[in-house]
mmCIF file with all atom_site columns, C-alpha atoms in Angstrom:
data_model
loop_
_atom_site.group_PDB
_atom_site.id
_atom_site.type_symbol
_atom_site.label_atom_id
_atom_site.label_alt_id
_atom_site.label_comp_id
_atom_site.label_asym_id
_atom_site.label_entity_id
_atom_site.label_seq_id
_atom_site.pdbx_PDB_ins_code
_atom_site.Cartn_x
_atom_site.Cartn_y
_atom_site.Cartn_z
_atom_site.occupancy
_atom_site.B_iso_or_equiv
_atom_site.pdbx_formal_charge
_atom_site.auth_seq_id
_atom_site.auth_comp_id
_atom_site.auth_asym_id
_atom_site.auth_atom_id
_atom_site.pdbx_PDB_model_num
ATOM 1   C CA . MET J 1 1   ? 76.826  2.745   -94.246 1.00 85.00 ? 238 MET J CA 1
ATOM 2   C CA . LEU J 1 2   ? 76.547  -0.994  -93.764 1.00 88.00 ? 239 LEU J CA 1
ATOM 3   C CA . SER J 1 3   ? 79.628  -1.526  -95.925 1.00 93.00 ? 240 SER J CA 1
ATOM 4   C CA . LEU J 1 4   ? 81.438  1.287   -94.154 1.00 94.00 ? 241 LEU J CA 1
ATOM 5   C CA . PHE J 1 5   ? 80.794  -0.539  -90.888 1.00 93.00 ? 242 PHE J CA 1
ATOM 6   C CA . PHE J 1 6   ? 81.331  -4.183  -91.870 1.00 92.00 ? 243 PHE J CA 1
ATOM 7   C CA . VAL J 1 7   ? 84.086  -4.125  -94.524 1.00 95.00 ? 244 VAL J CA 1
ATOM 8   C CA . PRO J 1 8   ? 86.746  -2.726  -92.148 1.00 94.00 ? 245 PRO J CA 1
ATOM 9   C CA . LEU J 1 9   ? 85.727  -5.244  -89.456 1.00 91.00 ? 246 LEU J CA 1
ATOM 10  C CA . ILE J 1 10  ? 85.904  -8.146  -91.893 1.00 91.00 ? 247 ILE J CA 1
ATOM 11  C CA . THR J 1 11  ? 89.263  -6.927  -93.199 1.00 93.00 ? 248 THR J CA 1
ATOM 12  C CA . ILE J 1 12  ? 90.606  -6.728  -89.650 1.00 90.00 ? 249 ILE J CA 1
ATOM 13  C CA . GLY J 1 13  ? 89.022  -10.070 -88.696 1.00 86.00 ? 250 GLY J CA 1
ATOM 14  C CA . LEU J 1 14  ? 90.671  -11.850 -91.611 1.00 88.00 ? 251 LEU J CA 1
ATOM 15  C CA . GLY J 1 15  ? 94.057  -10.702 -90.340 1.00 87.00 ? 252 GLY J CA 1
ATOM 16  C CA . LEU J 1 16  ? 94.858  -8.757  -93.495 1.00 89.00 ? 253 LEU J CA 1
ATOM 17  C CA . ILE J 1 17  ? 96.164  -5.737  -91.585 1.00 89.00 ? 254 ILE J CA 1
ATOM 18  C CA . GLU J 1 18  ? 99.596  -5.659  -89.987 1.00 89.00 ? 255 GLU J CA 1
ATOM 19  C CA . SER J 1 19  ? 100.040 -1.910  -89.615 1.00 94.00 ? 256 SER J CA 1
ATOM 20  C CA . THR J 1 20  ? 98.894  -0.539  -86.253 1.00 94.00 ? 257 THR J CA 1
ATOM 21  C CA . PHE J 1 21  ? 98.100  2.800   -87.868 1.00 96.00 ? 258 PHE J CA 1
ATOM 22  C CA . LEU J 1 22  ? 95.957  1.161   -90.553 1.00 95.00 ? 259 LEU J CA 1
ATOM 23  C CA . LEU J 1 23  ? 94.252  -0.982  -87.919 1.00 93.00 ? 260 LEU J CA 1
ATOM 24  C CA . PHE J 1 24  ? 93.169  2.101   -85.962 1.00 94.00 ? 261 PHE J CA 1
ATOM 25  C CA . ALA J 1 25  ? 92.179  3.879   -89.178 1.00 96.00 ? 262 ALA J CA 1
ATOM 26  C CA . LEU J 1 26  ? 89.894  0.982   -90.125 1.00 95.00 ? 263 LEU J CA 1
ATOM 27  C CA . TYR J 1 27  ? 88.300  1.001   -86.673 1.00 93.00 ? 264 TYR J CA 1
ATOM 28  C CA . ILE J 1 28  ? 87.622  4.721   -87.095 1.00 94.00 ? 265 ILE J CA 1
ATOM 29  C CA . VAL J 1 29  ? 86.042  4.099   -90.515 1.00 96.00 ? 266 VAL J CA 1
ATOM 30  C CA . SER J 1 30  ? 83.937  1.331   -88.978 1.00 94.00 ? 267 SER J CA 1
ATOM 31  C CA . GLY J 1 31  ? 82.875  3.706   -86.192 1.00 92.00 ? 268 GLY J CA 1
ATOM 32  C CA . ILE J 1 32  ? 81.762  6.254   -88.776 1.00 94.00 ? 269 ILE J CA 1
ATOM 33  C CA . GLY J 1 33  ? 79.754  3.508   -90.472 1.00 94.00 ? 270 GLY J CA 1
ATOM 34  C CA . MET J 1 34  ? 78.203  2.595   -87.116 1.00 92.00 ? 271 MET J CA 1
ATOM 35  C CA . ALA J 1 35  ? 77.160  6.205   -86.566 1.00 91.00 ? 272 ALA J CA 1
ATOM 36  C CA . GLY J 1 36  ? 75.730  6.307   -90.082 1.00 91.00 ? 273 GLY J CA 1
ATOM 37  C CA . ILE J 1 37  ? 73.676  3.195   -89.433 1.00 92.00 ? 274 ILE J CA 1
ATOM 38  C CA . GLY J 1 38  ? 72.316  4.701   -86.230 1.00 88.00 ? 275 GLY J CA 1
ATOM 39  C CA . MET J 1 39  ? 71.703  8.246   -87.401 1.00 86.00 ? 276 MET J CA 1
ATOM 40  C CA . GLY J 1 40  ? 70.771  7.544   -90.990 1.00 87.00 ? 277 GLY J CA 1
ATOM 41  C CA . ILE J 1 41  ? 69.449  4.135   -91.867 1.00 90.00 ? 278 ILE J CA 1
ATOM 42  C CA . MET J 1 42  ? 67.962  2.921   -88.596 1.00 90.00 ? 279 MET J CA 1
ATOM 43  C CA . HIS J 1 43  ? 66.545  6.241   -87.408 1.00 89.00 ? 280 HIS J CA 1
ATOM 44  C CA . ASP J 1 44  ? 64.676  6.921   -90.630 1.00 92.00 ? 281 ASP J CA 1
ATOM 45  C CA . ALA J 1 45  ? 63.585  3.293   -91.049 1.00 91.00 ? 282 ALA J CA 1
ATOM 46  C CA . ILE J 1 46  ? 62.071  3.050   -87.563 1.00 90.00 ? 283 ILE J CA 1
ATOM 47  C CA . HIS J 1 47  ? 60.281  6.342   -88.186 1.00 90.00 ? 284 HIS J CA 1
ATOM 48  C CA . GLY J 1 48  ? 58.895  4.722   -91.344 1.00 90.00 ? 285 GLY J CA 1
ATOM 49  C CA . SER J 1 49  ? 60.453  7.308   -93.628 1.00 91.00 ? 286 SER J CA 1
ATOM 50  C CA . TYR J 1 50  ? 63.422  5.502   -95.197 1.00 93.00 ? 287 TYR J CA 1
ATOM 51  C CA . SER J 1 51  ? 61.234  3.789   -97.771 1.00 93.00 ? 288 SER J CA 1
ATOM 52  C CA . LYS J 1 52  ? 57.603  3.874   -98.865 1.00 94.00 ? 289 LYS J CA 1
ATOM 53  C CA . ASN J 1 53  ? 57.579  0.119   -98.255 1.00 95.00 ? 290 ASN J CA 1
ATOM 54  C CA . ARG J 1 54  ? 56.802  -0.743  -94.605 1.00 94.00 ? 291 ARG J CA 1
ATOM 55  C CA . LYS J 1 55  ? 58.579  -4.119  -94.854 1.00 95.00 ? 292 LYS J CA 1
ATOM 56  C CA . ILE J 1 56  ? 61.790  -2.463  -96.042 1.00 94.00 ? 293 ILE J CA 1
ATOM 57  C CA . ASN J 1 57  ? 61.566  0.048   -93.189 1.00 92.00 ? 294 ASN J CA 1
ATOM 58  C CA . LYS J 1 58  ? 61.089  -2.784  -90.682 1.00 92.00 ? 295 LYS J CA 1
ATOM 59  C CA . LEU J 1 59  ? 63.998  -4.744  -92.148 1.00 93.00 ? 296 LEU J CA 1
ATOM 60  C CA . LEU J 1 60  ? 66.320  -1.726  -92.167 1.00 92.00 ? 297 LEU J CA 1
ATOM 61  C CA . GLY J 1 61  ? 65.247  -0.854  -88.623 1.00 91.00 ? 298 GLY J CA 1
ATOM 62  C CA . TYR J 1 62  ? 66.890  -4.101  -87.572 1.00 92.00 ? 299 TYR J CA 1
ATOM 63  C CA . THR J 1 63  ? 70.264  -2.697  -88.644 1.00 92.00 ? 300 THR J CA 1
ATOM 64  C CA . PHE J 1 64  ? 70.285  -1.151  -85.159 1.00 92.00 ? 301 PHE J CA 1
ATOM 65  C CA . ASN J 1 65  ? 70.466  -4.684  -83.763 1.00 94.00 ? 302 ASN J CA 1
ATOM 66  C CA . LEU J 1 66  ? 73.527  -5.319  -85.925 1.00 92.00 ? 303 LEU J CA 1
ATOM 67  C CA . ILE J 1 67  ? 75.438  -2.595  -84.079 1.00 91.00 ? 304 ILE J CA 1
ATOM 68  C CA . GLY J 1 68  ? 74.572  -3.968  -80.640 1.00 93.00 ? 305 GLY J CA 1
ATOM 69  C CA . ALA J 1 69  ? 71.495  -1.964  -79.679 1.00 93.00 ? 306 ALA J CA 1
ATOM 70  C CA . ASN J 1 70  ? 67.861  -3.046  -79.862 1.00 95.00 ? 307 ASN J CA 1
ATOM 71  C CA . ALA J 1 71  ? 65.380  -1.719  -82.407 1.00 94.00 ? 308 ALA J CA 1
ATOM 72  C CA . THR J 1 72  ? 62.284  -2.596  -80.369 1.00 94.00 ? 309 THR J CA 1
ATOM 73  C CA . VAL J 1 73  ? 63.520  -0.780  -77.272 1.00 95.00 ? 310 VAL J CA 1
ATOM 74  C CA . TRP J 1 74  ? 64.661  2.196   -79.333 1.00 92.00 ? 311 TRP J CA 1
ATOM 75  C CA . GLN J 1 75  ? 61.320  2.399   -81.136 1.00 92.00 ? 312 GLN J CA 1
ATOM 76  C CA . ILE J 1 76  ? 59.507  2.680   -77.796 1.00 94.00 ? 313 ILE J CA 1
ATOM 77  C CA . GLN J 1 77  ? 62.070  5.061   -76.298 1.00 92.00 ? 314 GLN J CA 1
ATOM 78  C CA . HIS J 1 78  ? 62.361  7.337   -79.306 1.00 90.00 ? 315 HIS J CA 1
ATOM 79  C CA . ASN J 1 79  ? 59.108  7.203   -81.274 1.00 89.00 ? 316 ASN J CA 1
ATOM 80  C CA . GLN J 1 80  ? 56.681  6.760   -78.408 1.00 90.00 ? 317 GLN J CA 1
ATOM 81  C CA . LEU J 1 81  ? 58.342  8.449   -75.428 1.00 91.00 ? 318 LEU J CA 1
ATOM 82  C CA . HIS J 1 82  ? 60.761  11.023  -76.834 1.00 88.00 ? 319 HIS J CA 1
ATOM 83  C CA . HIS J 1 83  ? 58.508  12.325  -79.607 1.00 87.00 ? 320 HIS J CA 1
ATOM 84  C CA . THR J 1 84  ? 55.419  12.291  -77.396 1.00 89.00 ? 321 THR J CA 1
ATOM 85  C CA . TYR J 1 85  ? 57.094  13.896  -74.362 1.00 88.00 ? 322 TYR J CA 1
ATOM 86  C CA . THR J 1 86  ? 60.004  15.806  -75.908 1.00 88.00 ? 323 THR J CA 1
ATOM 87  C CA . ASN J 1 87  ? 62.165  17.384  -73.197 1.00 87.00 ? 324 ASN J CA 1
ATOM 88  C CA . ILE J 1 88  ? 59.633  16.691  -70.440 1.00 86.00 ? 325 ILE J CA 1
ATOM 89  C CA . GLU J 1 89  ? 61.458  15.668  -67.273 1.00 83.00 ? 326 GLU J CA 1
ATOM 90  C CA . ASP J 1 90  ? 60.830  12.056  -66.146 1.00 82.00 ? 327 ASP J CA 1
ATOM 91  C CA . ALA J 1 91  ? 58.864  11.264  -69.327 1.00 86.00 ? 328 ALA J CA 1
ATOM 92  C CA . ASP J 1 92  ? 61.479  11.712  -72.084 1.00 86.00 ? 329 ASP J CA 1
ATOM 93  C CA . ASP J 1 93  ? 64.077  8.967   -71.599 1.00 83.00 ? 330 ASP J CA 1
ATOM 94  C CA . ASP J 1 94  ? 66.626  11.043  -73.519 1.00 83.00 ? 331 ASP J CA 1
ATOM 95  C CA . LEU J 1 95  ? 66.867  13.320  -70.475 1.00 84.00 ? 332 LEU J CA 1
ATOM 96  C CA . ASN J 1 96  ? 67.593  10.497  -68.032 1.00 83.00 ? 333 ASN J CA 1
ATOM 97  C CA . ALA J 1 97  ? 71.286  10.603  -67.274 1.00 84.00 ? 334 ALA J CA 1
ATOM 98  C CA . PRO J 1 98  ? 73.690  9.708   -64.478 1.00 86.00 ? 335 PRO J CA 1
ATOM 99  C CA . PHE J 1 99  ? 74.174  12.425  -61.854 1.00 88.00 ? 336 PHE J CA 1
ATOM 100 C CA . PHE J 1 100 ? 77.381  13.695  -63.463 1.00 91.00 ? 337 PHE J CA 1
ATOM 101 C CA . LEU J 1 101 ? 75.531  14.583  -66.690 1.00 92.00 ? 338 LEU J CA 1
ATOM 102 C CA . ARG J 1 102 ? 72.755  17.155  -66.900 1.00 91.00 ? 339 ARG J CA 1
ATOM 103 C CA . PHE J 1 103 ? 70.549  17.350  -69.988 1.00 90.00 ? 340 PHE J CA 1
ATOM 104 C CA . SER J 1 104 ? 67.706  19.426  -68.574 1.00 88.00 ? 341 SER J CA 1
ATOM 105 C CA . PRO J 1 105 ? 67.497  22.741  -66.711 1.00 88.00 ? 342 PRO J CA 1
ATOM 106 C CA . HIS J 1 106 ? 65.080  20.966  -64.355 1.00 87.00 ? 343 HIS J CA 1
ATOM 107 C CA . ALA J 1 107 ? 67.602  18.285  -63.341 1.00 88.00 ? 344 ALA J CA 1
ATOM 108 C CA . LYS J 1 108 ? 69.448  18.741  -60.079 1.00 90.00 ? 345 LYS J CA 1
ATOM 109 C CA . LYS J 1 109 ? 72.568  20.824  -60.604 1.00 94.00 ? 346 LYS J CA 1
ATOM 110 C CA . TYR J 1 110 ? 75.956  19.763  -59.225 1.00 95.00 ? 347 TYR J CA 1
ATOM 111 C CA . TRP J 1 111 ? 79.176  21.768  -59.184 1.00 95.00 ? 348 TRP J CA 1
ATOM 112 C CA . SER J 1 112 ? 80.730  19.362  -61.703 1.00 94.00 ? 349 SER J CA 1
ATOM 113 C CA . HIS J 1 113 ? 78.212  20.313  -64.394 1.00 96.00 ? 350 HIS J CA 1
ATOM 114 C CA . GLN J 1 114 ? 80.141  23.506  -65.080 1.00 95.00 ? 351 GLN J CA 1
ATOM 115 C CA . PHE J 1 115 ? 82.796  21.235  -66.640 1.00 97.00 ? 352 PHE J CA 1
ATOM 116 C CA . GLN J 1 116 ? 80.369  18.935  -68.433 1.00 96.00 ? 353 GLN J CA 1
ATOM 117 C CA . HIS J 1 117 ? 81.240  20.386  -71.834 1.00 96.00 ? 354 HIS J CA 1
ATOM 118 C CA . ILE J 1 118 ? 84.780  19.087  -71.277 1.00 96.00 ? 355 ILE J CA 1
ATOM 119 C CA . TYR J 1 119 ? 84.253  15.615  -69.816 1.00 96.00 ? 356 TYR J CA 1
ATOM 120 C CA . ILE J 1 120 ? 81.052  14.614  -71.602 1.00 94.00 ? 357 ILE J CA 1
ATOM 121 C CA . TRP J 1 121 ? 82.993  13.491  -74.696 1.00 94.00 ? 358 TRP J CA 1
ATOM 122 C CA . PHE J 1 122 ? 84.767  10.794  -72.694 1.00 93.00 ? 359 PHE J CA 1
ATOM 123 C CA . PHE J 1 123 ? 81.424  9.465   -71.467 1.00 91.00 ? 360 PHE J CA 1
ATOM 124 C CA . TYR J 1 124 ? 79.887  9.632   -74.929 1.00 86.00 ? 361 TYR J CA 1
ATOM 125 C CA . CYS J 1 125 ? 82.672  7.299   -76.064 1.00 84.00 ? 362 CYS J CA 1
ATOM 126 C CA . LEU J 1 126 ? 81.696  4.857   -73.313 1.00 88.00 ? 363 LEU J CA 1
ATOM 127 C CA . SER J 1 127 ? 77.964  5.123   -73.940 1.00 86.00 ? 364 SER J CA 1
ATOM 128 C CA . THR J 1 128 ? 78.019  2.399   -76.602 1.00 86.00 ? 365 THR J CA 1
ATOM 129 C CA . ILE J 1 129 ? 79.415  -0.067  -74.063 1.00 90.00 ? 366 ILE J CA 1
ATOM 130 C CA . SER J 1 130 ? 76.617  0.793   -71.643 1.00 90.00 ? 367 SER J CA 1
ATOM 131 C CA . TRP J 1 131 ? 74.018  0.575   -74.385 1.00 89.00 ? 368 TRP J CA 1
ATOM 132 C CA . VAL J 1 132 ? 74.990  -2.879  -75.664 1.00 91.00 ? 369 VAL J CA 1
ATOM 133 C CA . THR J 1 133 ? 75.477  -4.392  -72.202 1.00 93.00 ? 370 THR J CA 1
ATOM 134 C CA . THR J 1 134 ? 72.887  -2.984  -69.781 1.00 94.00 ? 371 THR J CA 1
ATOM 135 C CA . LYS J 1 135 ? 70.800  -0.075  -71.058 1.00 93.00 ? 372 LYS J CA 1
ATOM 136 C CA . ASP J 1 136 ? 68.514  -2.073  -73.366 1.00 96.00 ? 373 ASP J CA 1
ATOM 137 C CA . PHE J 1 137 ? 67.856  -4.713  -70.689 1.00 97.00 ? 374 PHE J CA 1
ATOM 138 C CA . VAL J 1 138 ? 66.954  -2.075  -68.095 1.00 94.00 ? 375 VAL J CA 1
ATOM 139 C CA . ARG J 1 139 ? 64.700  -0.276  -70.550 1.00 94.00 ? 376 ARG J CA 1
ATOM 140 C CA . ILE J 1 140 ? 62.874  -3.328  -71.897 1.00 96.00 ? 377 ILE J CA 1
ATOM 141 C CA . LYS J 1 141 ? 61.948  -4.308  -68.337 1.00 95.00 ? 378 LYS J CA 1
ATOM 142 C CA . ARG J 1 142 ? 60.799  -0.755  -67.552 1.00 94.00 ? 379 ARG J CA 1
ATOM 143 C CA . TYR J 1 143 ? 58.802  -0.499  -70.789 1.00 94.00 ? 380 TYR J CA 1
ATOM 144 C CA . HIS J 1 144 ? 57.094  -3.803  -70.024 1.00 95.00 ? 381 HIS J CA 1
ATOM 145 C CA . GLY J 1 145 ? 56.135  -2.400  -66.620 1.00 93.00 ? 382 GLY J CA 1
ATOM 146 C CA . MET J 1 146 ? 54.800  0.735   -68.338 1.00 93.00 ? 383 MET J CA 1
ATOM 147 C CA . GLY J 1 147 ? 52.571  -1.381  -70.600 1.00 94.00 ? 384 GLY J CA 1
ATOM 148 C CA . PHE J 1 148 ? 54.400  -0.914  -73.907 1.00 94.00 ? 385 PHE J CA 1
ATOM 149 C CA . LEU J 1 149 ? 55.046  -4.650  -74.187 1.00 92.00 ? 386 LEU J CA 1
ATOM 150 C CA . LYS J 1 150 ? 51.687  -6.068  -73.216 1.00 87.00 ? 387 LYS J CA 1
ATOM 151 C CA . GLY J 1 151 ? 51.428  -9.542  -71.795 1.00 83.00 ? 388 GLY J CA 1
ATOM 152 C CA . LYS J 1 152 ? 54.068  -12.067 -70.892 1.00 83.00 ? 389 LYS J CA 1
ATOM 153 C CA . ASN J 1 153 ? 54.350  -13.448 -74.422 1.00 94.00 ? 390 ASN J CA 1
ATOM 154 C CA . GLU J 1 154 ? 55.126  -10.119 -76.084 1.00 95.00 ? 391 GLU J CA 1
ATOM 155 C CA . PHE J 1 155 ? 57.665  -9.263  -73.395 1.00 95.00 ? 392 PHE J CA 1
ATOM 156 C CA . ARG J 1 156 ? 59.212  -12.752 -73.459 1.00 95.00 ? 393 ARG J CA 1
ATOM 157 C CA . ASN J 1 157 ? 59.468  -12.753 -77.260 1.00 96.00 ? 394 ASN J CA 1
ATOM 158 C CA . ALA J 1 158 ? 61.017  -9.268  -77.308 1.00 96.00 ? 395 ALA J CA 1
ATOM 159 C CA . LEU J 1 159 ? 63.496  -10.311 -74.615 1.00 96.00 ? 396 LEU J CA 1
ATOM 160 C CA . ILE J 1 160 ? 64.448  -13.545 -76.406 1.00 97.00 ? 397 ILE J CA 1
ATOM 161 C CA . GLU J 1 161 ? 64.883  -11.634 -79.667 1.00 96.00 ? 398 GLU J CA 1
ATOM 162 C CA . MET J 1 162 ? 67.051  -9.042  -77.917 1.00 97.00 ? 399 MET J CA 1
ATOM 163 C CA . VAL J 1 163 ? 69.242  -11.686 -76.274 1.00 97.00 ? 400 VAL J CA 1
ATOM 164 C CA . GLY J 1 164 ? 69.679  -13.432 -79.638 1.00 97.00 ? 401 GLY J CA 1
ATOM 165 C CA . TRP J 1 165 ? 70.727  -10.225 -81.392 1.00 96.00 ? 402 TRP J CA 1
ATOM 166 C CA . LYS J 1 166 ? 73.066  -9.296  -78.513 1.00 97.00 ? 403 LYS J CA 1
ATOM 167 C CA . LEU J 1 167 ? 74.713  -12.731 -78.676 1.00 96.00 ? 404 LEU J CA 1
ATOM 168 C CA . PHE J 1 168 ? 75.174  -12.296 -82.427 1.00 95.00 ? 405 PHE J CA 1
ATOM 169 C CA . TYR J 1 169 ? 76.712  -8.858  -81.851 1.00 94.00 ? 406 TYR J CA 1
ATOM 170 C CA . TYR J 1 170 ? 79.005  -10.052 -79.032 1.00 94.00 ? 407 TYR J CA 1
ATOM 171 C CA . SER J 1 171 ? 80.078  -12.982 -81.223 1.00 93.00 ? 408 SER J CA 1
ATOM 172 C CA . TYR J 1 172 ? 81.275  -10.927 -84.166 1.00 89.00 ? 409 TYR J CA 1
ATOM 173 C CA . ALA J 1 173 ? 82.454  -7.904  -82.157 1.00 88.00 ? 410 ALA J CA 1
ATOM 174 C CA . LEU J 1 174 ? 84.251  -9.676  -79.310 1.00 87.00 ? 411 LEU J CA 1
ATOM 175 C CA . VAL J 1 175 ? 84.483  -13.467 -79.532 1.00 89.00 ? 412 VAL J CA 1
ATOM 176 C CA . ILE J 1 176 ? 85.526  -13.974 -83.167 1.00 84.00 ? 413 ILE J CA 1
ATOM 177 C CA . PRO J 1 177 ? 88.242  -11.267 -83.092 1.00 81.00 ? 414 PRO J CA 1
ATOM 178 C CA . LEU J 1 178 ? 89.753  -12.927 -80.005 1.00 82.00 ? 415 LEU J CA 1
ATOM 179 C CA . ILE J 1 179 ? 90.009  -16.335 -81.693 1.00 78.00 ? 416 ILE J CA 1
#
């Protein structure tokens, strides 16, 4: 999955592609690799089930940072909140959504939700942008307030690490391709 994600990006970044069709095809392949990192490698590694070796699981969990998200925030959100409070309103962060999306029968219902099955796909496409720009920052602050990141040092270190990984991601995903 890592190769499926990075090889197309490197190929594009080196300027080896002149065909618009091939360019889009490589971005699609890279997107499939990104999904594979998130749903396969990272998910299992952060659950501690990718390998019997804890260090390998920790290392592979960081692949989430390579695709712009944050492994520490996801570990709290998914392992501690989602699996502890699965589908419990206001406790499972997976149910928190903007007003135009409804993931729980207990969430307030709007007339637009009858069309959610149509328009949700557009917003799913945009969710990565939200995740790599704002979502992790909002969540890390909230999780610190909830006591998951105890003390100023743990919070500060997690925040510095997140900013560093985000800068690395923005560099290879946005800055370098524009040069």
